[in-house]
Coordinates of N, CA and C in Angstrom, one line a residue:
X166 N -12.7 19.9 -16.8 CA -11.9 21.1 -16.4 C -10.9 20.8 -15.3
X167 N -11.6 19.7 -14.5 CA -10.6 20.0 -13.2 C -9.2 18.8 -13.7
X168 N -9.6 18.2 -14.4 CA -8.3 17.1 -15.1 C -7.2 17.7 -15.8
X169 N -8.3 18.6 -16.8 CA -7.2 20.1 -17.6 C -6.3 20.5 -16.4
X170 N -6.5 21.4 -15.6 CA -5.9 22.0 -14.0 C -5.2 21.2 -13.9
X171 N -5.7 20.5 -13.5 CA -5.1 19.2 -12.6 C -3.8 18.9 -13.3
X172 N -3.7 18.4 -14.8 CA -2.7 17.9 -15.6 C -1.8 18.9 -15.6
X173 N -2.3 19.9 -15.5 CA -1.2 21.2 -15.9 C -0.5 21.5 -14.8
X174 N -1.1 21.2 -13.3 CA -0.3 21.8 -12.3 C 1.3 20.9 -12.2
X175 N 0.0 19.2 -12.3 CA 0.9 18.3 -12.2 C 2.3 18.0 -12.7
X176 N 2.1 18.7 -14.1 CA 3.5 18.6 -15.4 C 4.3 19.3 -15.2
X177 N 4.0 20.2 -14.4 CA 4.8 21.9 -13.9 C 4.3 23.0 -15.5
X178 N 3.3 22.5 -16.1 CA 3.1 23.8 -17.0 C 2.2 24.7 -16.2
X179 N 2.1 24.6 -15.0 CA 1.6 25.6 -14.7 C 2.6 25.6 -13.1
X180 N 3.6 25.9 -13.2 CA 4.7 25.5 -11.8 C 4.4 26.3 -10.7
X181 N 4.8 26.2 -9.2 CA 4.4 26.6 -8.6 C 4.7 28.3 -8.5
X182 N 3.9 28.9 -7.9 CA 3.7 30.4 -7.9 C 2.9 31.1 -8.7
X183 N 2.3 30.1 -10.0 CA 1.5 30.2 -11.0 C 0.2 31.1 -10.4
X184 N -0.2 32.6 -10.8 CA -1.2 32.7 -10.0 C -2.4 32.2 -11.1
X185 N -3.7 31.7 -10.6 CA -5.1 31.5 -11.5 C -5.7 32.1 -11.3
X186 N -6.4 33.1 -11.7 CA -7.4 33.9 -11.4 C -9.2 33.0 -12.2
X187 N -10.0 33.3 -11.3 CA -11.5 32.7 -11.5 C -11.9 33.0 -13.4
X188 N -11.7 34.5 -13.4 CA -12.4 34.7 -14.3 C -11.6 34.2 -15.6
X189 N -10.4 33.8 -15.6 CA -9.7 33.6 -16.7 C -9.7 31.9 -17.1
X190 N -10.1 31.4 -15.8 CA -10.2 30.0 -15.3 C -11.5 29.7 -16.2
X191 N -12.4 30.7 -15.8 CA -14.1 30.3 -16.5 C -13.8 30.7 -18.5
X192 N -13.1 31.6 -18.6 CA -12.5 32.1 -20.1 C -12.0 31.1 -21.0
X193 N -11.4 30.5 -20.2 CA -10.5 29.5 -20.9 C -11.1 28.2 -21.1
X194 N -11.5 27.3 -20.4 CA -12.2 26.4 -20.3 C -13.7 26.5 -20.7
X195 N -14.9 27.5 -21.2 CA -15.8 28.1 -20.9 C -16.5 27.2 -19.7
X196 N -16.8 27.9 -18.7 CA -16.9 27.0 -17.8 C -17.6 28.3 -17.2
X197 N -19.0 27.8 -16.0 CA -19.6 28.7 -15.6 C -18.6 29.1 -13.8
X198 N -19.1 30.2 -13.6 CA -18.8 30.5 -12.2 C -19.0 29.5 -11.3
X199 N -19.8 28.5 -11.3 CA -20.0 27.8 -10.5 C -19.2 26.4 -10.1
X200 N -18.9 26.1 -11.8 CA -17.7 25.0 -12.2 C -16.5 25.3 -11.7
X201 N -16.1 26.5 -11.7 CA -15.3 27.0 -11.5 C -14.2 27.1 -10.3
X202 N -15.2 27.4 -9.5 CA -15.3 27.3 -8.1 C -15.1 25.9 -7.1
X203 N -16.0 25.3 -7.9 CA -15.7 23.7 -7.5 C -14.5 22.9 -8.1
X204 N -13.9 23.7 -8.8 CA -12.7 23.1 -9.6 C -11.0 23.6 -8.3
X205 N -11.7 24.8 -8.3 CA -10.7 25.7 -7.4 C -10.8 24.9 -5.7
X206 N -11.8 24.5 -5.3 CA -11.9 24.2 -4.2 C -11.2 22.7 -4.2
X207 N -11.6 21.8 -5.3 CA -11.2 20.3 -5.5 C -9.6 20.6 -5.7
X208 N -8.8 21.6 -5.9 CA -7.2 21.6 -6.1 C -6.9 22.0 -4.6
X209 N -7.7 23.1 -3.6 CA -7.5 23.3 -2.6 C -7.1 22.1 -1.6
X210 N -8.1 21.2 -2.0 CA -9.0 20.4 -1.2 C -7.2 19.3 -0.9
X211 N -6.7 18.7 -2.2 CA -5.6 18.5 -2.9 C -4.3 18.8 -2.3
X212 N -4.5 20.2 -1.8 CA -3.1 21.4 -1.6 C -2.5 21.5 -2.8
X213 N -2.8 21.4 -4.1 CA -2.2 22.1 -5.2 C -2.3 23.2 -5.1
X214 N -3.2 23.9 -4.7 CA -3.5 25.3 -4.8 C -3.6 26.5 -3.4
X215 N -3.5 27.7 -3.1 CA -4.2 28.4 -2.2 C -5.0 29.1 -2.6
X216 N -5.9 29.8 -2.1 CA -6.8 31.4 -2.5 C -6.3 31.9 -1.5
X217 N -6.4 33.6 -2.1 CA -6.2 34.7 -1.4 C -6.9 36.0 -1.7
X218 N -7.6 36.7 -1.2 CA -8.4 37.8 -1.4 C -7.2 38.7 -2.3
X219 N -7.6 39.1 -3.2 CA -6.8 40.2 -3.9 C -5.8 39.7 -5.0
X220 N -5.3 38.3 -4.9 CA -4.3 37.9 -5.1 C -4.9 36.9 -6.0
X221 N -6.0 35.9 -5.9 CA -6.1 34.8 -6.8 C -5.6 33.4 -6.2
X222 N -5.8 32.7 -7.0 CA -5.6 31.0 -6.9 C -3.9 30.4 -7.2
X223 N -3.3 30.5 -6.1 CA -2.0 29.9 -6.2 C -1.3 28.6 -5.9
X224 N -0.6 28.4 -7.3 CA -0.1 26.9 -7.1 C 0.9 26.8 -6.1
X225 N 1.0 25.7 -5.2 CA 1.9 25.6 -4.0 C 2.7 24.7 -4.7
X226 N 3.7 24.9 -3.9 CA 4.8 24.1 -4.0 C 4.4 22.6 -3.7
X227 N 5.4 21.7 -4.4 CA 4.9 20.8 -5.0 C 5.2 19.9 -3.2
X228 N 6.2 20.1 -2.9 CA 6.4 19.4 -1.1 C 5.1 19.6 -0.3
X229 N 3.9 20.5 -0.7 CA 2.7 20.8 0.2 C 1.9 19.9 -0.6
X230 N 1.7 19.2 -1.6 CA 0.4 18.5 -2.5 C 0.4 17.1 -1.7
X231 N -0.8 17.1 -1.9 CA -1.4 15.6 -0.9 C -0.8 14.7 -2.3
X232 N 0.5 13.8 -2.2 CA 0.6 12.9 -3.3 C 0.0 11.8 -3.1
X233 N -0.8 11.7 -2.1 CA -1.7 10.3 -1.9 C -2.8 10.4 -2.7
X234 N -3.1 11.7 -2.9 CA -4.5 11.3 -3.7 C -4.3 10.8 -5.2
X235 N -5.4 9.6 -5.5 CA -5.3 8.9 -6.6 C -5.5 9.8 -7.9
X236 N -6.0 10.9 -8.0 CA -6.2 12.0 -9.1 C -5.2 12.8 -9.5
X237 N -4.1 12.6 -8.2 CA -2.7 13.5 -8.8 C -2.1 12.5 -9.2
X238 N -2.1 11.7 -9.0 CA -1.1 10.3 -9.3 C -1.5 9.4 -10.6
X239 N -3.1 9.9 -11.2 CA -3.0 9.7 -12.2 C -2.6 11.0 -13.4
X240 N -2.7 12.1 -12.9 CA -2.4 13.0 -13.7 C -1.3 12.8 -14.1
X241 N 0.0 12.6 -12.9 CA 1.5 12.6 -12.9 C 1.6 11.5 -13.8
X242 N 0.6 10.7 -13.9 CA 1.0 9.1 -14.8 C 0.7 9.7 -16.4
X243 N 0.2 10.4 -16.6 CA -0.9 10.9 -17.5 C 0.6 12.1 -18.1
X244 N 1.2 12.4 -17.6 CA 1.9 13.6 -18.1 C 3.5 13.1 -18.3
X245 N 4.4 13.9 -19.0 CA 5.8 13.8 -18.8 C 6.5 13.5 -17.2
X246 N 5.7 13.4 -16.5 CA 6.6 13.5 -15.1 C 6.5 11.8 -14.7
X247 N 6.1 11.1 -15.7 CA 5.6 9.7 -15.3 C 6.8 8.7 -15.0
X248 N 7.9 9.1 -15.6 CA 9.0 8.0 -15.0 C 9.5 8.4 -13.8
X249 N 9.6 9.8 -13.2 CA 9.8 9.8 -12.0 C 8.4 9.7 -11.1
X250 N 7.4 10.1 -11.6 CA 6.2 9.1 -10.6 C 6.1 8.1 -10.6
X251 N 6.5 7.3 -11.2 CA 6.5 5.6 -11.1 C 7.9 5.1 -10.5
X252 N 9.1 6.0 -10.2 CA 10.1 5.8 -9.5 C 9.5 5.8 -8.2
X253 N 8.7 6.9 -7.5 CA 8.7 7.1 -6.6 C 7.4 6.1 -6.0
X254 N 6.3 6.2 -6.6 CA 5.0 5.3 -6.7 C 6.0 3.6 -6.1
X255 N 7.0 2.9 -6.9 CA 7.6 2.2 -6.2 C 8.4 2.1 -5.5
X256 N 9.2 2.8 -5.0 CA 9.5 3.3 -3.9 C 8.9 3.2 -2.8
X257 N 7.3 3.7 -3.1 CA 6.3 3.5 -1.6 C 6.3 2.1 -1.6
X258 N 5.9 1.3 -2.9 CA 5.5 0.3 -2.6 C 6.1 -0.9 -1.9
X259 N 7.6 -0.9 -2.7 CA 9.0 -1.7 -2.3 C 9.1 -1.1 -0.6
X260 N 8.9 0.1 -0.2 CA 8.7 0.1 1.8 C 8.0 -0.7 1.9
X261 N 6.3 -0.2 1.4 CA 5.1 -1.1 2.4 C 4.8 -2.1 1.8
X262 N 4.7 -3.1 1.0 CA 3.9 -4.0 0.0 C 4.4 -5.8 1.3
X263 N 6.1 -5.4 1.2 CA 6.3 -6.8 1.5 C 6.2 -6.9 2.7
X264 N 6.0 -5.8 3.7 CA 5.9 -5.7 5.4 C 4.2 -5.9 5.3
X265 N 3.4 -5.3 4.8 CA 2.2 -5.8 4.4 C 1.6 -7.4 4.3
X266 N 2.6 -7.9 3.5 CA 2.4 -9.6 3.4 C 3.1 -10.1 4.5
X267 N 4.2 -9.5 5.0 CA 4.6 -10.6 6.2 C 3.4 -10.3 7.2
X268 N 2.7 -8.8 7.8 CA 1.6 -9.2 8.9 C 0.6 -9.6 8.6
X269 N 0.2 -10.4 7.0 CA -0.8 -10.8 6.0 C -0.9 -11.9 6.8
X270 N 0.1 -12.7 6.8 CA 0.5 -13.9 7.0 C 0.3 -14.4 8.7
X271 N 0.6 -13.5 9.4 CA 0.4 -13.4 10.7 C -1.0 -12.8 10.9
X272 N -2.2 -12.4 10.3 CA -3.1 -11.7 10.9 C -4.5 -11.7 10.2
X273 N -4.1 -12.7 9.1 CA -5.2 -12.9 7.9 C -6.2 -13.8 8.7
X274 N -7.4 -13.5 8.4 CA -8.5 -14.4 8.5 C -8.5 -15.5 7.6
X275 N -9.5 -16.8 8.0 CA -9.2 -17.7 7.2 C -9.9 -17.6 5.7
X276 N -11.3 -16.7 6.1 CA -11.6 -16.0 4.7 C -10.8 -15.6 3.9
X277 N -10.2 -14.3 4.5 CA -8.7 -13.6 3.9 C -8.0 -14.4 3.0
X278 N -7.7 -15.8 3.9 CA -6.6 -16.7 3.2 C -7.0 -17.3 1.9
X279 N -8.4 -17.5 2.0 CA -9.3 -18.8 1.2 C -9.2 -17.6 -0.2
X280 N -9.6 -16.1 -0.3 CA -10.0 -14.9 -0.8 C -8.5 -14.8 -1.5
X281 N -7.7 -14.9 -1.0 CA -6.2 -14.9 -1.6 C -5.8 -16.0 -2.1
X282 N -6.0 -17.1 -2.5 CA -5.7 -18.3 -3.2 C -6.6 -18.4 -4.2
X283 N -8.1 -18.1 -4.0 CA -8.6 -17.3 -5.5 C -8.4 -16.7 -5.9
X284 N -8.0 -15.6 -5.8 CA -7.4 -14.5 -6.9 C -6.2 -15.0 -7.3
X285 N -5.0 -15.9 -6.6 CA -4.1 -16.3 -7.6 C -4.5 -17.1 -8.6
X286 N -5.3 -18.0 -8.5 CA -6.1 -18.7 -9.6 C -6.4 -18.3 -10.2
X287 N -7.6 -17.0 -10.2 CA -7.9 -15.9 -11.2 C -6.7 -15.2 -11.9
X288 N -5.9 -15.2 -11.4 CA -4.6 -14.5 -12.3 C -4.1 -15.2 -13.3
X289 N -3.1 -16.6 -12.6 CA -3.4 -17.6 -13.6 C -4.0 -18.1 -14.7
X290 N -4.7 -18.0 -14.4 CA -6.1 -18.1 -15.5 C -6.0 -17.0 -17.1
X291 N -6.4 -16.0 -16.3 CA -6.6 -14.7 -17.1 C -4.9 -14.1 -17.5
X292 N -4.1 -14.3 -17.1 CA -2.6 -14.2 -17.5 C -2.3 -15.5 -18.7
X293 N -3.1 -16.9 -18.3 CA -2.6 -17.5 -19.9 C -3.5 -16.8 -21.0
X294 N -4.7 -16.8 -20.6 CA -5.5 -16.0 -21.6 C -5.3 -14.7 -22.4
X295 N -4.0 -14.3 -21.6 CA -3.7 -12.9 -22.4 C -5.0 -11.6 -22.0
X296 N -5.6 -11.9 -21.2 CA -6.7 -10.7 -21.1 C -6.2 -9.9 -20.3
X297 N -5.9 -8.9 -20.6 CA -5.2 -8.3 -19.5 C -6.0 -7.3 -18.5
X298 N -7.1 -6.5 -18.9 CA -8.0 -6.2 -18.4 C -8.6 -6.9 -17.2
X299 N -8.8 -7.6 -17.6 CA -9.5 -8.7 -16.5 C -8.3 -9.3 -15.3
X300 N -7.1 -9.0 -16.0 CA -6.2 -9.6 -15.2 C -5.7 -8.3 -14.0
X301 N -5.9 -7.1 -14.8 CA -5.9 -5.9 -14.1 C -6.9 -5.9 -12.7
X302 N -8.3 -6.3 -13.1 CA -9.0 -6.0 -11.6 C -8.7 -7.2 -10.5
X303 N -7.9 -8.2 -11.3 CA -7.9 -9.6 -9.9 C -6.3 -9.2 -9.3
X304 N -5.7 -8.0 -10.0 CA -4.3 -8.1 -9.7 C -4.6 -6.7 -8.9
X305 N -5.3 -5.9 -9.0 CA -5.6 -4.4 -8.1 C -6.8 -5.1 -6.7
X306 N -7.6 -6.2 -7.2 CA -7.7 -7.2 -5.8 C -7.0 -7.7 -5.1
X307 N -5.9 -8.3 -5.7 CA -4.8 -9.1 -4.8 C -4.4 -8.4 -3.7
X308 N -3.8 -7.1 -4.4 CA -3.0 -6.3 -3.7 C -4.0 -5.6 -2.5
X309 N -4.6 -5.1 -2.8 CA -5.4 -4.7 -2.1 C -5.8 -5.9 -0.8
X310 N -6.2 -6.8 -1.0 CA -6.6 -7.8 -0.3 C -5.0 -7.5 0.8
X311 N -4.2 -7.8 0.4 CA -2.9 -8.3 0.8 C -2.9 -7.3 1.9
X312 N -3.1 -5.6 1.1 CA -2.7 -5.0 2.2 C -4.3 -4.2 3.4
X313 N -5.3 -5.1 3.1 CA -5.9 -5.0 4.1 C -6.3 -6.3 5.4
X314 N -5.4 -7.4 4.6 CA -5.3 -8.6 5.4 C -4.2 -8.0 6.4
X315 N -3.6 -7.2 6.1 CA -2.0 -6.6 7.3 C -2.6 -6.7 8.4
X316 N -4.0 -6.2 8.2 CA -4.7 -5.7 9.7 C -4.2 -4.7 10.2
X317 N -3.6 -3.6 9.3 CA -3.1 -2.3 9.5 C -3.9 -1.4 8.6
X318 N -4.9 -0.8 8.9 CA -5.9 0.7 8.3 C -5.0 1.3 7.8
X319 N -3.3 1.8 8.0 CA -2.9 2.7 7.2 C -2.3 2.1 6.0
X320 N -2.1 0.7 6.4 CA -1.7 0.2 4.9 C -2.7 0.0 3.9
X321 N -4.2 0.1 4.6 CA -4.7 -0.9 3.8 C -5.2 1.0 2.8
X322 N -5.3 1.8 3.4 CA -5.7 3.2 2.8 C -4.8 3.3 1.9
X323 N -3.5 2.6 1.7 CA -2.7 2.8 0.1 C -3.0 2.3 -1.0
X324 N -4.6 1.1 -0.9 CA -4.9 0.7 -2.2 C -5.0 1.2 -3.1
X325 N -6.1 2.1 -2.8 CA -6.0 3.0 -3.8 C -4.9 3.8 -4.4
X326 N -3.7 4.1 -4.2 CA -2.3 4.4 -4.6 C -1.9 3.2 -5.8
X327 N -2.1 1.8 -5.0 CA -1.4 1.0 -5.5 C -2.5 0.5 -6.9
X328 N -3.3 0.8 -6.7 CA -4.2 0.7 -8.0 C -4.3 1.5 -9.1
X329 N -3.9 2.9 -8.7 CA -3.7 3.7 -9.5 C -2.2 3.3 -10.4
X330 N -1.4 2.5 -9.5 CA 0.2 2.6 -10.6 C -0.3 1.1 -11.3
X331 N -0.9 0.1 -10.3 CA -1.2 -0.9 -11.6 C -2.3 -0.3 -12.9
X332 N -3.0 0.3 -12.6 CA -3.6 0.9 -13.6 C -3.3 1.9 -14.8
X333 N -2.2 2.7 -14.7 CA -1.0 3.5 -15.0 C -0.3 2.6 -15.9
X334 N 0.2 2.0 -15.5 CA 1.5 0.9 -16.3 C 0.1 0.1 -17.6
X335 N -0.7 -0.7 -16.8 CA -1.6 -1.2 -17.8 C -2.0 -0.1 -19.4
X336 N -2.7 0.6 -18.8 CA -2.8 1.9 -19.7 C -2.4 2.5 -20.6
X337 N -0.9 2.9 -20.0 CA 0.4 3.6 -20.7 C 1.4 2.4 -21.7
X338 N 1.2 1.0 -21.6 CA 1.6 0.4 -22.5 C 3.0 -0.2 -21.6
X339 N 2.7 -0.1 -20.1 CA 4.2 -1.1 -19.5 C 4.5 -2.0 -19.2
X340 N 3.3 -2.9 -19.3 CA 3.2 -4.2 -18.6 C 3.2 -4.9 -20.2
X341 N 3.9 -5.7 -20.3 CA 3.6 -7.1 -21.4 C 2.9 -7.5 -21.7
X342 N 2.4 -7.8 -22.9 CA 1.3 -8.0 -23.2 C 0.8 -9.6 -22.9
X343 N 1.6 -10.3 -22.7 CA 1.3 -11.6 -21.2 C 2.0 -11.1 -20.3
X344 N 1.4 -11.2 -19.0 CA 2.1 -11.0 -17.9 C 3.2 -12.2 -17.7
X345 N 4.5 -12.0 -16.9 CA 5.4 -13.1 -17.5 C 4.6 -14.1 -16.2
X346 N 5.2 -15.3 -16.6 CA 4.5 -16.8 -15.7 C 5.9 -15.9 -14.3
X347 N 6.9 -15.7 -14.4 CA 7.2 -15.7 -13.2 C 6.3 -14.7 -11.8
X348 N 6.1 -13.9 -12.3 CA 5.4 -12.8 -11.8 C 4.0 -13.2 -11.4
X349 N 3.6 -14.3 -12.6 CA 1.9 -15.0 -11.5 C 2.8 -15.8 -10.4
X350 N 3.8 -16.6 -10.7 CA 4.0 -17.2 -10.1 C 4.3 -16.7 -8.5
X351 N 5.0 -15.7 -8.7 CA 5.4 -15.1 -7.4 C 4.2 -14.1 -6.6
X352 N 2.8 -14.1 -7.6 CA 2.1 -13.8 -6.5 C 0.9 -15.3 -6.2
X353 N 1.6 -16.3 -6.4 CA 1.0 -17.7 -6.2 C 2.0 -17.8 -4.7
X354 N 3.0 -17.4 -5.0 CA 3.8 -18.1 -3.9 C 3.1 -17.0 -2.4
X355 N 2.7 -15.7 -3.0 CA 2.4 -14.8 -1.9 C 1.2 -15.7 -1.0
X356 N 0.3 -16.0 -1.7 CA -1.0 -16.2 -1.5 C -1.0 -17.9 -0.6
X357 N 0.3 -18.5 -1.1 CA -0.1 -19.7 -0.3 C 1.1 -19.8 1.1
X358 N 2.2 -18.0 0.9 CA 2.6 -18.3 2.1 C 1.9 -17.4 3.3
X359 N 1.1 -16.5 2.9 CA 0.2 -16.2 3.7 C -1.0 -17.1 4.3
X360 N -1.6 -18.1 3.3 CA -2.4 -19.5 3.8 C -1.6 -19.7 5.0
X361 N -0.5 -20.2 4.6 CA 0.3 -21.3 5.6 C 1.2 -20.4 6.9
X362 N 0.2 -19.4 6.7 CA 0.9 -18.1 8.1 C 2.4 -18.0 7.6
X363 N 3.0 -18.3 7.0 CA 4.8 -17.8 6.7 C 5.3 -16.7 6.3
X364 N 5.6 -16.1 7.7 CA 5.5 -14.6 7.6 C 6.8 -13.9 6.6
X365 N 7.9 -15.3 6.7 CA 9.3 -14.4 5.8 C 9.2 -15.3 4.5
X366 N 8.5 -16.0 4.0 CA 8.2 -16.3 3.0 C 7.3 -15.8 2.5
X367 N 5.9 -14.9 2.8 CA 5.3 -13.8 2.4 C 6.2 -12.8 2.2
X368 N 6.6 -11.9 2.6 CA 7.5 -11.4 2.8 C 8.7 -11.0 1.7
X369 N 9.2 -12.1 1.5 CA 10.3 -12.0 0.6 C 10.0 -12.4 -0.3
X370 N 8.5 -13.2 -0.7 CA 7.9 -13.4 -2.2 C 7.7 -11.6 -3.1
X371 N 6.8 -11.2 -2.0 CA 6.4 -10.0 -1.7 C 7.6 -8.7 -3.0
X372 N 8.6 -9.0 -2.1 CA 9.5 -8.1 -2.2 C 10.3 -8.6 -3.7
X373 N 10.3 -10.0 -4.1 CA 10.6 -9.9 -5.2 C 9.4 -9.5 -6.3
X374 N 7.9 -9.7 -6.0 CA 7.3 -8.8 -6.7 C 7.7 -7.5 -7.4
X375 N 7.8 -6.9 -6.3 CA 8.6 -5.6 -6.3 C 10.2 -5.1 -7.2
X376 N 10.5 -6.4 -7.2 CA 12.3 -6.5 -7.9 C 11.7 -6.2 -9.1
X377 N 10.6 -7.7 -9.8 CA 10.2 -7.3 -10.9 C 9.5 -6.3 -11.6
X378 N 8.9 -5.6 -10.7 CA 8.0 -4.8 -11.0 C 8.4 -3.6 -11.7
X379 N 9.5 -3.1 -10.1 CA 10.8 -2.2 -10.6 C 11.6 -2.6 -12.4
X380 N 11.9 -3.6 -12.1 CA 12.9 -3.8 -13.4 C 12.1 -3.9 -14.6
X381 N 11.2 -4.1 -14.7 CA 10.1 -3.8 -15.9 C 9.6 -2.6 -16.5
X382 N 9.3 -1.9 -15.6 CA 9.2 -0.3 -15.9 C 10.7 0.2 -16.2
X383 N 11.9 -0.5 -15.7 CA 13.2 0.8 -15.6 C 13.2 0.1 -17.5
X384 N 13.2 -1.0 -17.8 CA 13.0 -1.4 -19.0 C 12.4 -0.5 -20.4
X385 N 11.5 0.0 -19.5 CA 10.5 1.1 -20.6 C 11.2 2.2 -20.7
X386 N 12.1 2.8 -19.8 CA 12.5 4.0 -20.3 C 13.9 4.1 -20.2
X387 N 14.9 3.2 -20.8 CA 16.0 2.8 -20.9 C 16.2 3.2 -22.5

C-alpha cells in the first residue's frame, strides 16, 4: 500500500493539494485501520504528506518532500517522472561524487585503499562476464566505499541515493548489457589514484565517470 501512495504521489497522479482521507485510503487498498495509519505516518515521516483534524491527509508540495530518501527516489525511478529524476539524481552526483574521490585520496585508510583495488578487480571481472547483477553490488560498493573513504559523514549518507540510481538504471534497462571496458576502466583509474593519494587524478577520473554516466542515460531518452 504504502508503494501504491507512494508511486502515486510521486508521478503527480495524485499532485499536490490532493486531500486523502483514512477511510477511503483503507476502501481502496482494503487495508485495515491500522495499515493505514502507518502508511499515512511513513509519507509524513517523508514530508509527502500533512494531517489535519477535520481536513484529512495532504499532499505537500513537491519543494517540502525529503528527496533524499531512497523510497521516493525509487518510486520517481519507477514512474513517468524518471528522466527528470535521473537528470537530477546526476546532477547530485556530478557536485559530490568527484570532490568525494579527491578527499578519498587524501584521507583513505590503507584498508580503504587495499578495499578499493578489489572491487576494481571485481568489476573487471564480472563486467567481462556480462553478469550484471553481480556487477551491480561491487559497483553500489565502489561507490559507496569512495564516498565514505572522503572521511566526510555527509557524503558518505548519499550512498544510499547513489545506489538507488545505480539500481534504477540496472533495473529499468539503461545500462548495457556489458558495461563498456571504458567505464571499468575509469573506475580502475579511480581506485589506483586514490592508492597512490592523487587527489586531482581521483578527481577528474571521478568526474569523467560522471560524463559517461550522464551521456548514457541522455542516450535512452533521445
Amino acid at each position: 500500500m504504502l508503494d501504491a501512495v507512494g508511486t502515486a504521489i510521486a508521478c503527480g497522479e495524485l499532485p499536490p493539494g490532493s486531500v486523502l482521507r483514512l477511510e477511503e485510503l483503507q476502501q481502496s487498498y482494503g487495508a485495515s485501520r491500522t495499515v493505514a495509519r502507518e502508511v499515512v505516518r511513513a509519507l509524513e515521516a517523508m514530508r509527502l504528506t500533512t494531517s489535519k483534524r477535520r481536513v484529512g491527509v495532504t499532499v505537500r508540495d513537491c519543494a517540502d518532500w525529503n528527496h533524499y530518501d531512497p523510497r521516493l527516489i525509487r518510486w520517481q525511478l519507477d514512474s513517468e517522472q524518471r528522466p527528470i529524476a535521473l537528470r537530477n539524481l546526476m546532477e547530485l552526483r556530478w557536485a559530490v561524487e568527484p570532490s568525494a574521490a579527491r578527499f578519498a585520496a587524501i584521507r583513505a585508510t590503507p584498508e580503504e585503499r587495499g578495499r578499493l583495488r578489489a572491487l576494481g578487480a571485481r568489476l573487471e571481472v564480472t563486467a567481462h562476464a556480462r553478469d550484471l547483477h553481480t556487477f551491480l553490488g561491487h559497483d553500489i560498493d565502489f561507490h559507496h566505499l569512495v564516498l565514505a573513504a572522503s572521511g566526510n559523514p555527509m557524503f558518505t549518507q548519499l550512498s544510499e541515493v547513489v545506489a538507488e540510481v545505480l539500481t534504477g538504471r540496472t533495473e529499468h534497462g539503461l545500462m548495457p548489457p556489458e558495461p563498456q571496458p571504458e567505464a571499468v576502466a575509469l573506475h580502475l583509474e579511480v581506485a589506483h589514484a586514490i592508492d597512490s593519494a592523487d587527489a586531482d587524478r581521483a578527481e577528474r577520473a571521478m568526474r569523467d565517470i560522471m560524463v559517461q554516466a550522464r551521456d548514457e542515460v541522455a542516450s535512452q531518452f533521445q
